[in-house]
PDB file of C-alpha atoms in Angstrom:
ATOM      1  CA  UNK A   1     113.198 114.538  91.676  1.00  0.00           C
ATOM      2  CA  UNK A   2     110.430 112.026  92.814  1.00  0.00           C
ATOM      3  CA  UNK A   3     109.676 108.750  91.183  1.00  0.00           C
ATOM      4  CA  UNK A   4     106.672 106.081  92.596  1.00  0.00           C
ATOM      5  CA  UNK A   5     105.680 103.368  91.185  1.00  0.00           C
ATOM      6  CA  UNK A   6     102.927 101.304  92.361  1.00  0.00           C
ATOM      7  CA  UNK A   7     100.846  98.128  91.387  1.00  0.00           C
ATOM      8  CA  UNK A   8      97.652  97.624  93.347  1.00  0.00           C
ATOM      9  CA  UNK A   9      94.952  95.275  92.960  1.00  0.00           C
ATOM     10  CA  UNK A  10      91.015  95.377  94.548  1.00  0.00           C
ATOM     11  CA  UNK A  11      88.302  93.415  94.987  1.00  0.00           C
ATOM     12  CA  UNK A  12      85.798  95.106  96.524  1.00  0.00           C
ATOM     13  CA  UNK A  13      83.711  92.210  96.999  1.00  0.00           C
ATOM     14  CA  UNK A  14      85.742  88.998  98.618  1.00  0.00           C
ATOM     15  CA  UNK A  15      82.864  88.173 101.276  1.00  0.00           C
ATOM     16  CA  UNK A  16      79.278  88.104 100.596  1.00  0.00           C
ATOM     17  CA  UNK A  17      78.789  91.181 103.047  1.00  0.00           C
ATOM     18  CA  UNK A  18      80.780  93.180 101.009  1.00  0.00           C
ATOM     19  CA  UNK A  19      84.187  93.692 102.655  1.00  0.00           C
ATOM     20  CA  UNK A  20      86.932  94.759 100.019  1.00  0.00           C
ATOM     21  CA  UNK A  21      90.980  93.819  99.938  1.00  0.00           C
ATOM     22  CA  UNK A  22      93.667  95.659  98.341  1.00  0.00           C
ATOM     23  CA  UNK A  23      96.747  94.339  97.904  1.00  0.00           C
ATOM     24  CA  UNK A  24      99.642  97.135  96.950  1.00  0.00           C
ATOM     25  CA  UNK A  25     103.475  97.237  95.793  1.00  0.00           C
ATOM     26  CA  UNK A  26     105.272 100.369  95.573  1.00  0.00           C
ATOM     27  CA  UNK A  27     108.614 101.359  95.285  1.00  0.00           C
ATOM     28  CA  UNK A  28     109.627 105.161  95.791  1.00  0.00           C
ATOM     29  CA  UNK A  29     113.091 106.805  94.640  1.00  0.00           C
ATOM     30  CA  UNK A  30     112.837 110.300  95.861  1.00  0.00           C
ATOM     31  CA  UNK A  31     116.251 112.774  95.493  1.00  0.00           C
ATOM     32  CA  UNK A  32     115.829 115.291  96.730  1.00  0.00           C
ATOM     33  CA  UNK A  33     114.415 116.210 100.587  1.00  0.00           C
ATOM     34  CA  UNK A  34     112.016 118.637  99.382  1.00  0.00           C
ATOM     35  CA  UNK A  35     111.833 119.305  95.716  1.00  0.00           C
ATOM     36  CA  UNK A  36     113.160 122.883  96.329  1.00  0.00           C
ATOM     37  CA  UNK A  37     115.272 122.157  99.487  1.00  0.00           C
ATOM     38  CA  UNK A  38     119.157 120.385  99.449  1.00  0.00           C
ATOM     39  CA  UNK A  39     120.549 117.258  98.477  1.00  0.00           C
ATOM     40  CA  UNK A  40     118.877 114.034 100.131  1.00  0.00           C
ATOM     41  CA  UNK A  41     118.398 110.591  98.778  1.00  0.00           C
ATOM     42  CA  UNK A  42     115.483 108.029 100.223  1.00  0.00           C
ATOM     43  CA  UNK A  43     114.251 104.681  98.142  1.00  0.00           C
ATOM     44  CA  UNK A  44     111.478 102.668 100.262  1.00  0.00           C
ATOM     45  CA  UNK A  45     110.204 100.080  98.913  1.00  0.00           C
ATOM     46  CA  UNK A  46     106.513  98.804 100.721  1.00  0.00           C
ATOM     47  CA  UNK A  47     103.756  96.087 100.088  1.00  0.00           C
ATOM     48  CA  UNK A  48     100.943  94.975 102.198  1.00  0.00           C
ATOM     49  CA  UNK A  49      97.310  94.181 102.575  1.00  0.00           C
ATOM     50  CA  UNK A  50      94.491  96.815 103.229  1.00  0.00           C
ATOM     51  CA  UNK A  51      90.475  95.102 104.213  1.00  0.00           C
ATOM     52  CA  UNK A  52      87.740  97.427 104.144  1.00  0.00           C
ATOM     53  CA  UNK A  53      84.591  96.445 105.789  1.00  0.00           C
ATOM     54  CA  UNK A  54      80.880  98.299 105.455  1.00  0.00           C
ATOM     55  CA  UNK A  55      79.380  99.144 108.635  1.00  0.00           C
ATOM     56  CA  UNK A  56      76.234 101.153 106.809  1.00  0.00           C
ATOM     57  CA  UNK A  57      75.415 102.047 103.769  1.00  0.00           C
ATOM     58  CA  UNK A  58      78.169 105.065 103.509  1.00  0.00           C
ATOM     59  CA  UNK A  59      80.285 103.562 106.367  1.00  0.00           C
ATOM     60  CA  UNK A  60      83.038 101.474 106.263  1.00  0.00           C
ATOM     61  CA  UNK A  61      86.151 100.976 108.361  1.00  0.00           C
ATOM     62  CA  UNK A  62      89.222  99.474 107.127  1.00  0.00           C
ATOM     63  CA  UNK A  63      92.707  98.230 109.102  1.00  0.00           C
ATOM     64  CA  UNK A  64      95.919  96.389 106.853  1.00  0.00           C
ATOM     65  CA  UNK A  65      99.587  96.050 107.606  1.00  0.00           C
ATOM     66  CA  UNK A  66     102.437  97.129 105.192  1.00  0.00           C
ATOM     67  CA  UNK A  67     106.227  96.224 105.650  1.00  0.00           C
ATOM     68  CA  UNK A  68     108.623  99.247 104.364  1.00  0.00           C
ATOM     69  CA  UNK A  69     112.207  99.138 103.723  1.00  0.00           C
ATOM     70  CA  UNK A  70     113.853 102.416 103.093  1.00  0.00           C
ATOM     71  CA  UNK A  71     117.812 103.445 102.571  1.00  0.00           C
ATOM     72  CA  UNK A  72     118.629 106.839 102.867  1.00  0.00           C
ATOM     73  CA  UNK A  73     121.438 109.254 101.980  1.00  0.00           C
ATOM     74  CA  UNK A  74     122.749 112.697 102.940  1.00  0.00           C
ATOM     75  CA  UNK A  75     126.033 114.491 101.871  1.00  0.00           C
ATOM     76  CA  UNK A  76     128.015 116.702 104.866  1.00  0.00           C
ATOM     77  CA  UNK A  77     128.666 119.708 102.040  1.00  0.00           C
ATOM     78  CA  UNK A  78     124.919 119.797 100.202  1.00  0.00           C
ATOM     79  CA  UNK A  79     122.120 118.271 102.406  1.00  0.00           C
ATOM     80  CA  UNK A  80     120.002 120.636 105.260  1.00  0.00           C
ATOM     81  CA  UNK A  81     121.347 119.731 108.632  1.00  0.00           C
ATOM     82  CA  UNK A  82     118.203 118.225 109.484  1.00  0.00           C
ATOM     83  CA  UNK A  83     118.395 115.575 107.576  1.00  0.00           C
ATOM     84  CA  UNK A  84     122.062 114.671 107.991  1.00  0.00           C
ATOM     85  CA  UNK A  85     121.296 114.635 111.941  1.00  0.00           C
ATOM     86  CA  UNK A  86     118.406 112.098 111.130  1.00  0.00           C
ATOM     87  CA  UNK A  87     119.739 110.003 109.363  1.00  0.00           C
ATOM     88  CA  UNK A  88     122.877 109.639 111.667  1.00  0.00           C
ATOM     89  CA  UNK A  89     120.647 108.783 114.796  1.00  0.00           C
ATOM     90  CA  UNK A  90     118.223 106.921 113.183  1.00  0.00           C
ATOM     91  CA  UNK A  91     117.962 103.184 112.045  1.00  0.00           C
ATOM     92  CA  UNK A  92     121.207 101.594 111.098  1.00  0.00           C
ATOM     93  CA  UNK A  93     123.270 104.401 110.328  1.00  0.00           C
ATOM     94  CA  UNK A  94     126.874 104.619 108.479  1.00  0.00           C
ATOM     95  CA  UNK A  95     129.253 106.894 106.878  1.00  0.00           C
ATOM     96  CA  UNK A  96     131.951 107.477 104.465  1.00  0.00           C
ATOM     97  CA  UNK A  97     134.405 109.268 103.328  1.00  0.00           C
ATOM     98  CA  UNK A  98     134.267 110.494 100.155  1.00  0.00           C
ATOM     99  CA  UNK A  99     137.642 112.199  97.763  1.00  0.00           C
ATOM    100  CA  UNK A 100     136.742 114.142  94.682  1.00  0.00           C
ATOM    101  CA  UNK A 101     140.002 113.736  92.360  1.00  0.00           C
ATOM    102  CA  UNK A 102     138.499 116.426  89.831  1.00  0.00           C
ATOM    103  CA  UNK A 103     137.742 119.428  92.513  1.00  0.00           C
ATOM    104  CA  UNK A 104     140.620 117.388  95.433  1.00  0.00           C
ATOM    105  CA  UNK A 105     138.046 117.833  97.931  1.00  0.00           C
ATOM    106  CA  UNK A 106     136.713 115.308 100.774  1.00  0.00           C
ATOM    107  CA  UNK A 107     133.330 115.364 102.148  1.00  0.00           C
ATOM    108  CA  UNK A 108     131.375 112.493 104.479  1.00  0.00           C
ATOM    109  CA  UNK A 109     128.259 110.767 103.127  1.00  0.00           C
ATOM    110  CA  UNK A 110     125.588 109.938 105.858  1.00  0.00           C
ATOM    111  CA  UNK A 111     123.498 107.037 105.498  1.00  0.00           C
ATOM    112  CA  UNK A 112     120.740 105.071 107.098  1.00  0.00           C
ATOM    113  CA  UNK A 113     118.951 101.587 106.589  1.00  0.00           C
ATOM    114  CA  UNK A 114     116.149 100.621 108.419  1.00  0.00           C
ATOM    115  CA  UNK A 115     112.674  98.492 108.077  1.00  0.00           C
ATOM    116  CA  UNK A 116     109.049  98.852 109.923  1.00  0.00           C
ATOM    117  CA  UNK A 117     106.165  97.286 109.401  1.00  0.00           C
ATOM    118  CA  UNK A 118     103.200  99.643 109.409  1.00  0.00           C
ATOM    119  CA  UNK A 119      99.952  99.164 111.017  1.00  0.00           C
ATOM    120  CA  UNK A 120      96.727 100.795 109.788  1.00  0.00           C
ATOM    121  CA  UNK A 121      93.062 101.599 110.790  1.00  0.00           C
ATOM    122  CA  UNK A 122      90.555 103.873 109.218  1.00  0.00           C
ATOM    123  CA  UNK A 123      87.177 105.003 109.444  1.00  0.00           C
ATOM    124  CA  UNK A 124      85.103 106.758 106.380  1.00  0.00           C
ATOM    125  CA  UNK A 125      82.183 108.319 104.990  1.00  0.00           C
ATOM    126  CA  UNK A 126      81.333 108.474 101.199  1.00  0.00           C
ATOM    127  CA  UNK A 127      77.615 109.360 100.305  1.00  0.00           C
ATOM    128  CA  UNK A 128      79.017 111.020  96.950  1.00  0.00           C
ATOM    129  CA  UNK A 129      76.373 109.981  94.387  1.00  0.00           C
ATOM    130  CA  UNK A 130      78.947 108.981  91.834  1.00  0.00           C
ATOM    131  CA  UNK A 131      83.126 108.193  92.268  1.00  0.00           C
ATOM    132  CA  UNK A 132      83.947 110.529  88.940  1.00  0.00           C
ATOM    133  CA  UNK A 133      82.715 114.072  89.001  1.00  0.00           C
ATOM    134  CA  UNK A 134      80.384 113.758  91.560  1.00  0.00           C
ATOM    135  CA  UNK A 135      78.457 116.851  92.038  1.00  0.00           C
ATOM    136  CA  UNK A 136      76.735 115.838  95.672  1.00  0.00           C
ATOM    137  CA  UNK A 137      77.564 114.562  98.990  1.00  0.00           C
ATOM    138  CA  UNK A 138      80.690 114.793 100.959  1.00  0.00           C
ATOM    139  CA  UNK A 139      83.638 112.344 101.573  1.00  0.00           C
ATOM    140  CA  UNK A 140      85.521 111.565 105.423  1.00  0.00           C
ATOM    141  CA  UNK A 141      88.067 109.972 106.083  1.00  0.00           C
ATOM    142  CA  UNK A 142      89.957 109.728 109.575  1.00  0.00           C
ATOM    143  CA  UNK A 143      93.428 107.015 108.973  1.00  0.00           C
ATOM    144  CA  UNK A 144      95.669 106.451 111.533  1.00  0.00           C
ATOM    145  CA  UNK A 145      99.348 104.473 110.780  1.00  0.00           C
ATOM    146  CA  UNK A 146     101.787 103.226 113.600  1.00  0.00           C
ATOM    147  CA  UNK A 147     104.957 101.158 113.302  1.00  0.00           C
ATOM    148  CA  UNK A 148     104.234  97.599 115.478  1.00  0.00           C
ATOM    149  CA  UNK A 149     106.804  97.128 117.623  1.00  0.00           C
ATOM    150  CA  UNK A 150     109.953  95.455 116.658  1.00  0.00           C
ATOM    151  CA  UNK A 151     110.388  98.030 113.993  1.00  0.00           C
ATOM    152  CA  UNK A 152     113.831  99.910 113.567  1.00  0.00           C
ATOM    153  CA  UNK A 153     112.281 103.227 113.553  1.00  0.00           C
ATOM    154  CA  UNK A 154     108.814 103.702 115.809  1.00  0.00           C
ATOM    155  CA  UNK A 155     106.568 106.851 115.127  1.00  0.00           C
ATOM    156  CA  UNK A 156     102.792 107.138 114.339  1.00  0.00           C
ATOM    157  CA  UNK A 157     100.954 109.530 112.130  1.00  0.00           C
ATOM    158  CA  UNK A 158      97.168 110.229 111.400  1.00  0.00           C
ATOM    159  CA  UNK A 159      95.205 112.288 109.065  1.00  0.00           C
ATOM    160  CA  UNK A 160      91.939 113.318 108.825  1.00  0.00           C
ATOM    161  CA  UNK A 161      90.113 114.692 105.344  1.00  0.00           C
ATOM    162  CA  UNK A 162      86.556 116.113 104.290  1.00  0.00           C
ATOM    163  CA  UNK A 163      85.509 117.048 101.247  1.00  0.00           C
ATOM    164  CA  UNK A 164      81.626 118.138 100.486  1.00  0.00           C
ATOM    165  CA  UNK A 165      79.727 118.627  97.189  1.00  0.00           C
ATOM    166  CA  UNK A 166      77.150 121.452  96.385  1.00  0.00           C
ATOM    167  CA  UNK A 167      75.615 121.408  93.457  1.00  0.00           C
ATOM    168  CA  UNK A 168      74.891 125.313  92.248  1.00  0.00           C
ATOM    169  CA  UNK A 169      73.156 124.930  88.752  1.00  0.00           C
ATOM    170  CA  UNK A 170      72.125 121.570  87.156  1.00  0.00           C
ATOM    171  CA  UNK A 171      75.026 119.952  86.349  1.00  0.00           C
ATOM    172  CA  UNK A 172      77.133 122.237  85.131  1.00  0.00           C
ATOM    173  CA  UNK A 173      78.173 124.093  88.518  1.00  0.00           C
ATOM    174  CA  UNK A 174      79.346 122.934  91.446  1.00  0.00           C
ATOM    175  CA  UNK A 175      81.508 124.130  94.105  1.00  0.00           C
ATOM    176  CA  UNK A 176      83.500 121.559  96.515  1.00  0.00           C
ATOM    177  CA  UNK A 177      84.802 122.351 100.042  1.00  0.00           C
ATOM    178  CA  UNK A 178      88.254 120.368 101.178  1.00  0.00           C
ATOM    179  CA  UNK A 179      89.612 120.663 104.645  1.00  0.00           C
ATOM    180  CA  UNK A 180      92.388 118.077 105.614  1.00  0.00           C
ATOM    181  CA  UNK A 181      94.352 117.901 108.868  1.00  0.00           C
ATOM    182  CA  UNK A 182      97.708 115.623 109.304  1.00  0.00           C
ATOM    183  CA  UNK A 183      99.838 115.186 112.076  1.00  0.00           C
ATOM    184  CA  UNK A 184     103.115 112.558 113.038  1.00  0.00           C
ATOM    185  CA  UNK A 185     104.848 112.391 115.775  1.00  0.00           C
ATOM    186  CA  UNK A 186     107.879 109.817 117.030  1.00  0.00           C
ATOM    187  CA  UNK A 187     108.150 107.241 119.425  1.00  0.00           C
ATOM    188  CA  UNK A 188     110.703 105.823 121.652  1.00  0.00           C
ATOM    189  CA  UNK A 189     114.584 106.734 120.778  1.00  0.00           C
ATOM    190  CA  UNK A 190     113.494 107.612 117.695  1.00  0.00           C
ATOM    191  CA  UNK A 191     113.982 111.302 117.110  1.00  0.00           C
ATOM    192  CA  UNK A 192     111.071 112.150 114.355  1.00  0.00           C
ATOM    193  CA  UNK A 193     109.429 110.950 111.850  1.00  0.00           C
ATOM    194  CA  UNK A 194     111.585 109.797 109.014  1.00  0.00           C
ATOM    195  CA  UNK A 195     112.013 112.955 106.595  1.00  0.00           C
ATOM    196  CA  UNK A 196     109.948 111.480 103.412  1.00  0.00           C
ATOM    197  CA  UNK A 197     106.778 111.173 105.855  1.00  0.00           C
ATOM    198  CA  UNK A 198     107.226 114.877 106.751  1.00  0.00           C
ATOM    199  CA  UNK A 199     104.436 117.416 105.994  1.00  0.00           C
ATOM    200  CA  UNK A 200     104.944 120.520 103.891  1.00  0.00           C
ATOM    201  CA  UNK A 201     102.485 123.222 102.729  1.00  0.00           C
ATOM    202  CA  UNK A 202     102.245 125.067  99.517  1.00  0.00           C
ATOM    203  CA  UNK A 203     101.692 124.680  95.937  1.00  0.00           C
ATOM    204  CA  UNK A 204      98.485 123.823  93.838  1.00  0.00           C
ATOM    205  CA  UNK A 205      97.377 121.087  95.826  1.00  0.00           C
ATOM    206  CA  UNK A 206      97.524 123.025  99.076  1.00  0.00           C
ATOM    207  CA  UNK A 207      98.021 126.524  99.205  1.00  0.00           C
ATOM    208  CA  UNK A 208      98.354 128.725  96.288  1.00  0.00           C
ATOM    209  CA  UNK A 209     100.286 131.737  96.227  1.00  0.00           C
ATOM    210  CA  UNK A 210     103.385 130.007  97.605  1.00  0.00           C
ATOM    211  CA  UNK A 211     105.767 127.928  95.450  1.00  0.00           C
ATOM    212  CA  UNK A 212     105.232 123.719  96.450  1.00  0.00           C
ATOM    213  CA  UNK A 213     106.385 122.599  99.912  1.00  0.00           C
ATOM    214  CA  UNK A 214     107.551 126.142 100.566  1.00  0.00           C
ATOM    215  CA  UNK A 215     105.242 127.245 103.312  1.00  0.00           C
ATOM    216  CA  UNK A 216     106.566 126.351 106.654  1.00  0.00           C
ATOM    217  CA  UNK A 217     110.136 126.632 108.262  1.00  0.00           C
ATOM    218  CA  UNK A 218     112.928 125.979 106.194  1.00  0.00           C
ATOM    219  CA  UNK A 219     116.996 125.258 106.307  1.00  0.00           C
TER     220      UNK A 219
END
């Protein structure tokens, strides 16, 4: 239900003081709204520039810009009325009328275009003693991402993540603590965040015990 593909280059090193660039592509078919919930269709394609820059020796902050194009699609018989109502006061939003000739039946299809470019800023900490399998130190990181103005749809979300290392035995034990906090909200006439940047709990990467992106209200 949810295809990405992305090409991204880094050089970690374009200045002699050490401050990095990434430069990313991605394109992003997803199907569904949820992989559990109804019928929804979003492709957003993105690309952009990301600096970092080292402030100490585990410091660094980084800021980029990333232009997004996205089309989205709802059905009036299949998809959750939240998304059909987003989509139809959202960006540049049409419909149609579509006739089944197998089952004679008519339902609409809602759709929305629309293009932002995406400002970022971060701040981090990494004093992990190794990228792969480290087994001490922590990782933060505290990104924030708003839509400049100009953009069709205007919202800004942030999200904050910490993750420490404590060795137990040697090297063969150690036990690592993750907290992560994210939050969006809208901006302007725009009603919420668009429904592929929406936050869901649940799964293996989350919450176990509850099936993925099924903890939290649903329609």
């Amino acid at each position: 239900y949810n295809k990405v593909y992305t090409i991204q280059y880094t050089n970690p090193y374009i200045t002699m003081n050490g401050v990095g660039q990434t430069l990313s592509v991605s394109y992003r078919d997803v199907t569904q709204f949820v992989s559990s919930s109804s019928n929804f269709s979003s492709k957003t394609l993105s690309l952009g520039p990301t600096w970092s820059y080292p402030i100490s020796e585990f410091q660094y902050l980084s800021f980029g810009a990333a232009y997004e194009s996205s089309r989205l699609l709802t059905t009036s018989f299949s998809s959750a009325q939240q998304s059909q109502e987003w989509v139809q006061q959202n960006g540049h939003a049409y419909n149609q009328l579509v006739h089944e000739d197998y089952s004679n039946n008519d339902y609409e299809l809602y759709g929305t275009n629309f293009s932002d470019i995406l400002l970022v800023a971060g701040w981090g900490i990494d004093s992990r003693n190794r990228s792969l399998f480290a087994d001490r130190g922590n990782r933060t990181a505290l990104d924030v991402r708003i839509t400049a103005p100009g953009s069709t749809v205007k919202y800004w979300m942030g999200d904050f993540s910490f993750q420490q290392y404590v060795p137990v035995w040697k090297h063969w034990l150690t036990l690592s603590f993750l907290d992560s906090i994210d939050y969006g909200e809208a901006l302007g006439k725009t009603t919420a965040i668009p429904p592929y940047q929406q936050l869901f709990g649940g799964g293996p990467d989350s919450v176990r015990g509850f099936r993925e992106d099924w903890l939290g209200p649903r329609d």
